[in-house]
Coordinates of C-alpha atoms and ligand atoms in Angstrom, one line a residue:
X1 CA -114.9 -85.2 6.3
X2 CA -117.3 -84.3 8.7
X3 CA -120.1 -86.3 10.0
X4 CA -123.2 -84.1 11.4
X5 CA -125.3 -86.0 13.3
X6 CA -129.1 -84.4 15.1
X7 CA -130.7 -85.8 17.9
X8 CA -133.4 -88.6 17.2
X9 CA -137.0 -87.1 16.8
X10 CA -138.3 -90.6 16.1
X11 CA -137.7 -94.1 17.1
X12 CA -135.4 -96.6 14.7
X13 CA -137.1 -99.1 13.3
X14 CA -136.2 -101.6 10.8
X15 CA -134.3 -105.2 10.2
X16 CA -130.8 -104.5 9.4
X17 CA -128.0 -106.9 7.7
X18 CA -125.0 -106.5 9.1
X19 CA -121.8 -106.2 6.9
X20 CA -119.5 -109.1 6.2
X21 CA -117.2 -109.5 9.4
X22 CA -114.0 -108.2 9.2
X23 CA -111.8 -110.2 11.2
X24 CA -113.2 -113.0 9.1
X25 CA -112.7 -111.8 5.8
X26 CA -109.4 -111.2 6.5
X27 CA -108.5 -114.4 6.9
X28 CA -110.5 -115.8 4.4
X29 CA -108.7 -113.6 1.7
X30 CA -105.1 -115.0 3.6
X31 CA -105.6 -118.8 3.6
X32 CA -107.8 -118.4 0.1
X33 CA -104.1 -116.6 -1.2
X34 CA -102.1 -119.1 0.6
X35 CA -104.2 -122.6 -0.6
X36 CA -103.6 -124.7 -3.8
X37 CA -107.2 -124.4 -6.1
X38 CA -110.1 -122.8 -5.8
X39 CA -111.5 -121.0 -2.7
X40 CA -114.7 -119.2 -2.9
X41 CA -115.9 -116.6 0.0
X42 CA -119.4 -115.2 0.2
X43 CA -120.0 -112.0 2.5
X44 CA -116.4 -110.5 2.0
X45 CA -116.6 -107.3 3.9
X46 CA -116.4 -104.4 1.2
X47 CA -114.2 -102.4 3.3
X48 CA -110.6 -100.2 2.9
X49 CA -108.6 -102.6 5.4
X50 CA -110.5 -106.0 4.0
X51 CA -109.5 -104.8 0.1
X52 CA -105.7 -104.0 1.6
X53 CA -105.7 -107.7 2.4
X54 CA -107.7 -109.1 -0.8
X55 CA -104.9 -106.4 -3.0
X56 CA -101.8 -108.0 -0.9
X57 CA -102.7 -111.2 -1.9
X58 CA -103.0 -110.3 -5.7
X59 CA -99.4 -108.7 -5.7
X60 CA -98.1 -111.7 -3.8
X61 CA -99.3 -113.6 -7.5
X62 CA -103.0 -115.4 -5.9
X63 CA -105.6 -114.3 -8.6
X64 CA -108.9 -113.0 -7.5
X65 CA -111.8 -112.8 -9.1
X66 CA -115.8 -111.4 -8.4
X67 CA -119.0 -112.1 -9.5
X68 CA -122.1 -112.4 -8.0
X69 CA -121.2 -111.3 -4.5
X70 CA -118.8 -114.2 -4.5
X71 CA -115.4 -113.7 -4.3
X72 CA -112.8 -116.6 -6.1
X73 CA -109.5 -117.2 -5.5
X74 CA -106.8 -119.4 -7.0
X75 CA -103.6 -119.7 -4.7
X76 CA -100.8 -122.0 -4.2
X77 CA -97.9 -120.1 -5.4
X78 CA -96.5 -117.0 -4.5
X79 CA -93.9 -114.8 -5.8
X80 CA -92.2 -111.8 -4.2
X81 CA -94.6 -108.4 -5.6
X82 CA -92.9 -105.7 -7.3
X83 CA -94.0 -102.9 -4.9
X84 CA -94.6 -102.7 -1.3
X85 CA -97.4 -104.5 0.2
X86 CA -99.5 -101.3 1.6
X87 CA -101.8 -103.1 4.8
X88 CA -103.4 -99.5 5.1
X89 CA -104.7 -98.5 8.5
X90 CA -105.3 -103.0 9.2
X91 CA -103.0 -104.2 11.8
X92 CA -104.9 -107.4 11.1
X93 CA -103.5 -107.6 7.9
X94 CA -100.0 -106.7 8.5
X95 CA -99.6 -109.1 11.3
X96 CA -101.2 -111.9 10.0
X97 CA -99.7 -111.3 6.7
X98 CA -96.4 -111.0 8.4
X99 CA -96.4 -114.7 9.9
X100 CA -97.9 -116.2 6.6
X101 CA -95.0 -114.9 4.5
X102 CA -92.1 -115.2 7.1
X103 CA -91.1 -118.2 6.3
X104 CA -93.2 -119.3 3.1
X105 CA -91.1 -121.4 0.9
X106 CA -92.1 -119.6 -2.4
X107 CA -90.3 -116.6 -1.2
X108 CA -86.9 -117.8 -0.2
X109 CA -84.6 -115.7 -1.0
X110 CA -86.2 -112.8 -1.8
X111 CA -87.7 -109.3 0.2
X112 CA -90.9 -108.3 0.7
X113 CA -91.8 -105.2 2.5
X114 CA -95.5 -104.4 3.9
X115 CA -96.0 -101.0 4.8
X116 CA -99.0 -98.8 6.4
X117 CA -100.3 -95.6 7.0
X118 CA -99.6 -93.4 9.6
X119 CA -101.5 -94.7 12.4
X120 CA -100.4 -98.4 11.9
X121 CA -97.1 -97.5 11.5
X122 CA -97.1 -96.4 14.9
X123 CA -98.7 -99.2 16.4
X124 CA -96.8 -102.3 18.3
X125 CA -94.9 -105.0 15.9
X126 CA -92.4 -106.2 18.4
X127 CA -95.1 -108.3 19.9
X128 CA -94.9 -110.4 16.6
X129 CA -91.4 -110.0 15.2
X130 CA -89.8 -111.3 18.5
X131 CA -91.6 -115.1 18.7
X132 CA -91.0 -114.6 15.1
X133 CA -87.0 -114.4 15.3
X134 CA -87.0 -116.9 17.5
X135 CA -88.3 -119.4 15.1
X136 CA -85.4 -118.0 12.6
X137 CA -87.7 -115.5 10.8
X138 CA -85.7 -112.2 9.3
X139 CA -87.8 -109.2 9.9
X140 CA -86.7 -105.7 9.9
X141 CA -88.3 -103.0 11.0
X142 CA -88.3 -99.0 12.4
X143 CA -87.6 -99.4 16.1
X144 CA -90.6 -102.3 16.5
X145 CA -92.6 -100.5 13.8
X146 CA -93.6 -100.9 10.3
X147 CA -92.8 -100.6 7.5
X148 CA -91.6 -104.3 7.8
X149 CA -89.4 -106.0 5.2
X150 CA -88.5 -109.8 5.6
X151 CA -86.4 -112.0 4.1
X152 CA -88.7 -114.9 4.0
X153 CA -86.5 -118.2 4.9
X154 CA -86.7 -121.6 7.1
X155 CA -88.5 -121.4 10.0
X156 CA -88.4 -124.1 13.3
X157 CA -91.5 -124.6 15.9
X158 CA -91.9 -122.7 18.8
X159 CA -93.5 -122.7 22.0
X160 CA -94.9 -119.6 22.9
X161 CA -96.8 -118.2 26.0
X162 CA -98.0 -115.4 24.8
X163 CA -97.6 -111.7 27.1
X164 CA -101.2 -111.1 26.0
X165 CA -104.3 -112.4 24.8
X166 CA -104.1 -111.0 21.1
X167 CA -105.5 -113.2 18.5
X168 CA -103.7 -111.2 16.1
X169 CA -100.2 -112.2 17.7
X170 CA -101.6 -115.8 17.9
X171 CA -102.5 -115.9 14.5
X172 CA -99.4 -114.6 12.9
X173 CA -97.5 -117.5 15.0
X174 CA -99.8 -120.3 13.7
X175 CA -99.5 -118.9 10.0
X176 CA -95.9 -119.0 10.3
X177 CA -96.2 -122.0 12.1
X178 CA -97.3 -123.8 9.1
X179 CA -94.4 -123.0 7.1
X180 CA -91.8 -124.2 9.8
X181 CA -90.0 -127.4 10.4
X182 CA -91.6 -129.4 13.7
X183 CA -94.6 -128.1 15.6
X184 CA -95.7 -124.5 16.9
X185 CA -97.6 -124.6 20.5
X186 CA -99.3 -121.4 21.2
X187 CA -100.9 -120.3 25.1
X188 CA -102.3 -116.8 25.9
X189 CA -103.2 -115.3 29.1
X190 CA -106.9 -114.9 28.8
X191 CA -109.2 -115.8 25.4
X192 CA -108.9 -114.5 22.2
X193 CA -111.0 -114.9 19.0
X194 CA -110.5 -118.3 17.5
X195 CA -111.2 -117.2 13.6
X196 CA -108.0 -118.6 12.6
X197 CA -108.4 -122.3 14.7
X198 CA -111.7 -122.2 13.7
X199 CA -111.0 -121.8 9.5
X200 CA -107.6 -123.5 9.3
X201 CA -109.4 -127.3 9.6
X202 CA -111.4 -125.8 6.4
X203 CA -108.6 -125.5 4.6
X204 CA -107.2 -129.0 5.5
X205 CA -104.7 -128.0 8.1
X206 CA -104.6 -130.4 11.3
X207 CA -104.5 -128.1 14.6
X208 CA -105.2 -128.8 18.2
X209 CA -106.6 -126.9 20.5
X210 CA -106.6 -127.0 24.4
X211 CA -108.4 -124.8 26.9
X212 CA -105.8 -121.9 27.0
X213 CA -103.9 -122.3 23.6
X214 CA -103.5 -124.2 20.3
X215 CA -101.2 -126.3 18.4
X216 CA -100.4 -127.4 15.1
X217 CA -97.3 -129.0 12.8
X218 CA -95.5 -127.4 10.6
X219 CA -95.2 -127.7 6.3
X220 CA -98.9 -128.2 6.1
X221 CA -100.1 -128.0 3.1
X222 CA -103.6 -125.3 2.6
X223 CA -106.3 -126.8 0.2
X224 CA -108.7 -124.1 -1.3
X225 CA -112.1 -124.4 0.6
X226 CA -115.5 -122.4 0.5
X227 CA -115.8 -119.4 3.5
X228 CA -119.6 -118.5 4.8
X229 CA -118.4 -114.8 6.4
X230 CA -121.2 -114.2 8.7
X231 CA -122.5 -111.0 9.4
X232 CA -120.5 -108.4 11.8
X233 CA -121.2 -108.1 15.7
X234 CA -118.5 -105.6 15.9
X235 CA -120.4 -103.4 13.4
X236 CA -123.9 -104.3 14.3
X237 CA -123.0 -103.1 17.6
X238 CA -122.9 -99.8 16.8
X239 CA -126.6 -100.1 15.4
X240 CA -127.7 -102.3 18.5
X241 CA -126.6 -99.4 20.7
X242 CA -128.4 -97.0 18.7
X243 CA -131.3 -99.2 19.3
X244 CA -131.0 -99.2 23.1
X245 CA -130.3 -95.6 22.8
X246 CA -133.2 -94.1 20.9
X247 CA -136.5 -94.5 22.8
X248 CA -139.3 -96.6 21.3
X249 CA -137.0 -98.7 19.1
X250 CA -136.8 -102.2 18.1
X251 CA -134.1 -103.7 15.5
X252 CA -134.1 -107.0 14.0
X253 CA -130.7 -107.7 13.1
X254 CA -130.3 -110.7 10.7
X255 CA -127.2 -113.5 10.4
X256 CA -124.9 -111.7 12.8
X257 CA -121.8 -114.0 13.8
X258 CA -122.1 -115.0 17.7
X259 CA -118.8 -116.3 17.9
X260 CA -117.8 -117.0 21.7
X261 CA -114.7 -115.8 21.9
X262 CA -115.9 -112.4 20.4
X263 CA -119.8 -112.1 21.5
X264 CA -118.6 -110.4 25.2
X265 CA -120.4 -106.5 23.5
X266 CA -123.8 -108.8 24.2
X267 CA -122.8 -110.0 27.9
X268 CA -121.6 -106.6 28.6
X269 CA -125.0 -105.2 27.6
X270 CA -127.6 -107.5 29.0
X271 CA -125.3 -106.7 32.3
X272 CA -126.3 -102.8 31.7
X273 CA -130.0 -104.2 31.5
X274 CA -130.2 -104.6 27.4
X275 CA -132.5 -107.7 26.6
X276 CA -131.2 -109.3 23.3
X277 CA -133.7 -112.0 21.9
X278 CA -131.2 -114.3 20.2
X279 CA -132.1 -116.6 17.7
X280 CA -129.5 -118.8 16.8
X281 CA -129.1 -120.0 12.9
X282 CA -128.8 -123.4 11.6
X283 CA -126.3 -124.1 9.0
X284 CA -123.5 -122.2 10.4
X285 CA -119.8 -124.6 10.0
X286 CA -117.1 -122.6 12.1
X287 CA -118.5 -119.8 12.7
X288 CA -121.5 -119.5 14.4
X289 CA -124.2 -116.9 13.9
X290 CA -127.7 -115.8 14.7
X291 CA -130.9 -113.1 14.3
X292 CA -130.9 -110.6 17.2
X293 CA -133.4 -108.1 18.0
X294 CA -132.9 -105.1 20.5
X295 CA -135.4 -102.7 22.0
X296 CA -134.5 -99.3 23.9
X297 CA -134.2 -99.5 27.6
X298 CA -133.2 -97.7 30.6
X299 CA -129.1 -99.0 31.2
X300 CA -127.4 -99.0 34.2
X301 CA -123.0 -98.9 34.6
X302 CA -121.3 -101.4 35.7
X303 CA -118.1 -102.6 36.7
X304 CA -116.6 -104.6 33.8
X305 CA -114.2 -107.0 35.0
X306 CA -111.1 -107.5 33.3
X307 CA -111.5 -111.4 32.2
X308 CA -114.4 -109.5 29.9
X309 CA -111.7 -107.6 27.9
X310 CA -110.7 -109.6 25.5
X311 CA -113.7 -110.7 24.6
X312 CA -115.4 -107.3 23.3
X313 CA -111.9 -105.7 22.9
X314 CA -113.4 -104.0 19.8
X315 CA -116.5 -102.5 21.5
X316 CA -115.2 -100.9 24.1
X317 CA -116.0 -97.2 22.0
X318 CA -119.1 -98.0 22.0
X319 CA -119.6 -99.4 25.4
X320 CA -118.1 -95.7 26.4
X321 CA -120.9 -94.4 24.5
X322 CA -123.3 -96.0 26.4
X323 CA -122.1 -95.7 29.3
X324 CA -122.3 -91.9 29.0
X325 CA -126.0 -92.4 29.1
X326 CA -126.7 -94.7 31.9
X327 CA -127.7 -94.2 35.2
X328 CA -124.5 -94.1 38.0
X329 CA -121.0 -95.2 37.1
X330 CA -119.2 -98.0 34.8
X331 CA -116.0 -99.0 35.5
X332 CA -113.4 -100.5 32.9
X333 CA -110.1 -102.2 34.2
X334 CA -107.6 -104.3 32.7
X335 CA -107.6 -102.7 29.4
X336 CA -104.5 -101.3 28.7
X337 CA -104.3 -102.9 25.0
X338 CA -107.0 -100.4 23.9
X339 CA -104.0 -97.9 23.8
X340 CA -102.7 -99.8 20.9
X341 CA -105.5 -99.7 18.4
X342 CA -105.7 -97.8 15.5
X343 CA -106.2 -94.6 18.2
X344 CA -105.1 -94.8 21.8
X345 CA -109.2 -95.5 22.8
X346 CA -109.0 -95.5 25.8
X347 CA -107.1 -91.5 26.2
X348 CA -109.4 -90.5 22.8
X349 CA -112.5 -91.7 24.2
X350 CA -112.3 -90.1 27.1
X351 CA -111.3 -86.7 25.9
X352 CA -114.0 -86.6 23.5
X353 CA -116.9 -87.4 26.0
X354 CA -116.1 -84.7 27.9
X355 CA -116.1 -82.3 25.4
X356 CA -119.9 -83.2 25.1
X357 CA -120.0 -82.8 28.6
X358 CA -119.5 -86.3 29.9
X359 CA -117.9 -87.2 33.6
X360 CA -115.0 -89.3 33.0
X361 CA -111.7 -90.1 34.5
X362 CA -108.8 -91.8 32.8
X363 CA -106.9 -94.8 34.5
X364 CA -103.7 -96.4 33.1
X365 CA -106.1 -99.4 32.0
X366 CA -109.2 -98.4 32.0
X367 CA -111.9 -95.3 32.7
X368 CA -114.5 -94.4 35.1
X369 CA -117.8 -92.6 32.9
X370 CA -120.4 -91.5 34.6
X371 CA -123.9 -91.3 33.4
X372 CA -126.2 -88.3 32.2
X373 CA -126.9 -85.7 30.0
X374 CA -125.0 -85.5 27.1
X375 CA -124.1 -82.3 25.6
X376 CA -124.2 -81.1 21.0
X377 CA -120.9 -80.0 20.3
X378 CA -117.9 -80.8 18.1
X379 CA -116.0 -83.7 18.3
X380 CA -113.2 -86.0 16.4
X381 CA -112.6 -89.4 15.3
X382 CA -108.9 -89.4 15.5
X383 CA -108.5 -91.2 12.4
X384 CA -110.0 -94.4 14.3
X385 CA -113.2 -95.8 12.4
X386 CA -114.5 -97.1 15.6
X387 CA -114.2 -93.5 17.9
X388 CA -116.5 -92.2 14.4
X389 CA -119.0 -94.3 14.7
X390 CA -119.4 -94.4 18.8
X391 CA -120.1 -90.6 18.9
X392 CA -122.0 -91.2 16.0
X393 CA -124.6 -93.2 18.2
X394 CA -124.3 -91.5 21.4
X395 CA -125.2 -88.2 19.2
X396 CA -128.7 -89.7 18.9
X397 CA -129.3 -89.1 22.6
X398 CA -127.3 -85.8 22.8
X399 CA -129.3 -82.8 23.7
X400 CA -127.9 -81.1 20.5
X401 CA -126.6 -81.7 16.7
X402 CA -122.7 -83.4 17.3
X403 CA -120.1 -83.0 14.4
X404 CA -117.5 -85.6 14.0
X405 CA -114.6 -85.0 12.2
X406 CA -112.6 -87.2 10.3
X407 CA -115.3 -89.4 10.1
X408 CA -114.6 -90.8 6.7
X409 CA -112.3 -93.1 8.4
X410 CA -115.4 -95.4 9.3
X411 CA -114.2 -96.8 5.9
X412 CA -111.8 -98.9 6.9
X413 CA -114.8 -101.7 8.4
X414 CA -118.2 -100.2 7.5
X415 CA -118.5 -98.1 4.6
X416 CA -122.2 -98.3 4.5
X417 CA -122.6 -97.0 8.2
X418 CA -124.3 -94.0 7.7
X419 CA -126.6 -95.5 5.1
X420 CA -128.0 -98.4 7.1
X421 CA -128.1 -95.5 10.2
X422 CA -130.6 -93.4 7.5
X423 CA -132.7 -96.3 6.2
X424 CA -133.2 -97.4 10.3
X425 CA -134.7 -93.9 10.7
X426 CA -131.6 -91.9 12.4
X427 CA -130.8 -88.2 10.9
X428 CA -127.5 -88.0 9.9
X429 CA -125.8 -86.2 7.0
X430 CA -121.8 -85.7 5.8
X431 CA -120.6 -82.2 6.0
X432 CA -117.1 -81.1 4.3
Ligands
S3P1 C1 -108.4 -108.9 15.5 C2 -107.9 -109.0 16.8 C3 -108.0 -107.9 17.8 C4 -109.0 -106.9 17.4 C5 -108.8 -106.5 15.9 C6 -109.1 -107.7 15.0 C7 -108.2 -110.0 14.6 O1 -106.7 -107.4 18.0 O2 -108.8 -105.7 18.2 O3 -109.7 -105.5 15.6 O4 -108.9 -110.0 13.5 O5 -107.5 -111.0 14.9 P1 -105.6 -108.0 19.0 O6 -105.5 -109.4 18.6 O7 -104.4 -107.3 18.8 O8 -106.2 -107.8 20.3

């Protein structure tokens, strides 16, 4: 579907809620599947790759229940599902899923196989099968690819040093981790989101954590828990940028999760010359969160250095947005993993900028963009939610209407973009 979007005649104004976070919900429908009782989550993100997960845990025999905007679980006890497990477009969800089942004792003995769609069947699983067959795991797959089928059976602790900071490679580990025999030690390169270290303790496991990794022992058992899912910076980025974007306006976003490890979007835009109020909420137990209000501004490139990276790994569509509107250059290096997300971002974005006109130049890890004018015209998602929605907003300051194709995609993590877009006072409409 296409997404036609008109340049703002009037400032966005508003306070906006944030869906429920993605990376989050995943987990909470994962360890709400994989723990003995109850386990109630409020703020589930309402999204395609979020229900993939919730659905996978169904098959695998958890039952799940609504009511109320609560979501209830009952977990404990697996069985092997009758059909594939079908993760969608969420490489979250068939990583993370991988490790939890590799070794879980229910499903000894039997096969399971999680498949996806195009695009994630494309994207990297050798990162997780290797650490995985060396703690005895039985994976196959299509040349490093999914669809994935495992053999669930014993596993053994493992001492990994991870190639990259991935928290989605970290977190398969410590899932499987807690199925093995004797403990799994995990260190990455640079910092990832701690979701998982943060909402294992919840569910009763014991883990450690040290500055550059984690740690924890294995046959742990998972005790149903409640989940608070705070609101989603990755999404309300997209809405904060329109804000900075749009002259005259001012956004008060409410119970957004400020998680360290994955709050880098707001360093990397007060370092363009955004000014982010920030008013921390009480209350919060892992996952911190806060209200944020935005105003538009003049912004200014920069040079983002590479330590940044993993810490707004998801926002760097949107940071290309904006950087196609500030004054002078920005520089991105060390950023080769955004190749392997659900689009190669780093190639896509930088092809569609310049079809509105935009001055870029590609590196092997990262892109120069420099700032100006941008130009109406047509462009396409991809089949990456994220590409959707950053044209999307960089639209609002084009000098013409911009089409998106294949913008129903945004599905996958914010169904109700264009909506909350509308009720802030932005002018956009879907086309067929
Ligand atoms: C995620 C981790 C990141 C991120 C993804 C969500 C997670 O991926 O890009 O959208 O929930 O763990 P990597 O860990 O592969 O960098």
């Amino acid at each position: 579907m296409r997404l036609i979007v008109q340049p703002a005649q009037r400032a966005l104004q508003g306070r906006y809620r944030a869906p429920g976070d993605k990376s989050v919900s995943h987990r909470a429908a994962i360890l709400g599947g994989l723990a003995e009782g109850e386990t109630r989550i409020t703020g589930f993100l309402d999204s395609a790759d979020t229900r993939a997960t919730l659905g996978a845990m169904a098959a695998l025999g958890a039952s799940v229940s609504e009511a109320d905007g609560e979501i209830r679980m009952q977990g404990g006890r697996l069985r092997a599902p009758t059909t594939d497990l079908d993760l969608g477009n969420s490489g979250t969800g068939i990583r993370l899923l991988t490790g939890a089942l590799a070794g879980h004792p229910d499903l000894h003995g039997q096969r399971v196989r999680l498949v996806g769609d195009e695009s994630l069947s494309v994207r990297p699983m050798g990162r997780i099968i290797e650490p995985l067959r060396s703690m005895g795991a039985e994976i196959d797959s299509v040349d490093g690819h999914a669809p994935l089928t495992l053999s669930p059976r014993p596993l053994h602790g493992l001492r990994y040093e991870q190639p990259m900071a991935s928290a989605q490679v970290k977190s398969a580990l410590l899932l499987a981790g807690l199925n093995a025999e004797g403990a799994t030690e995990i260190t990455e390169p640079g910092i990832s989101r701690d979701h998982t270290e943060r909402m294992l303790p919840a569910f009763g496991v014991r883990l450690q954590r040290s500055e550059r990794g984690c740690r924890l022992d294995g046959q742990q058992r998972l005790q149903g828990t409640f989940c608070q899912v705070p609101g989603d910076l990755s999404s309300a980025a997209f809405i904060m940028a329109a804000g900075l974007l749009v002259e005259g306006s001012s956004i008060e976003l409410a119970a957004v999760g400020l998680n360290p490890t994955r709050d880098g979007v707001l360093r990397v835009l007060e370092a363009m010359g955004a000014s982010i109020a920030c008013e921390p909420t009480t209350g919060a137990d892992e996952e911190p969160a806060g209200h944020l209000r935005v105003s538009s501004c003049r912004l200014a490139g920069l040079d983002i250095a590479p330590e940044w990276v993993p810490l707004a790994i998801d926002e760097f569509p949107v940071i290309m947005a904006l950087a196609a509107r500030a004054e002078g250059t920005t520089r991105i290096r060390g950023a080769e993993e955004l190749r392997v997300k659900e689009s190669d971002r780093l190639a896509v974005m930088c092809q569609e900028l310049s079809k509105l006109g935009v001055s870029v130049s590609e590196h092997a890890d990262g892109a120069d963009i420099a700032g100006g004018r941008v130009q109406g015209g047509q462009v396409d998602s991809h089949g990456d939610h994220r590409i959707a929605m950053s044209l999307a907003v960089l639209a609002l300051a084009a000098d013409g209407p911009v089409e998106i194709e294949n913008a129903e995609w945004i599905r996958t993590s914010y169904p109700g973009f264009v909506d909350d877009m509308r009720r802030l006072g932005a002018d956009m409409e879907w086309g067929d």
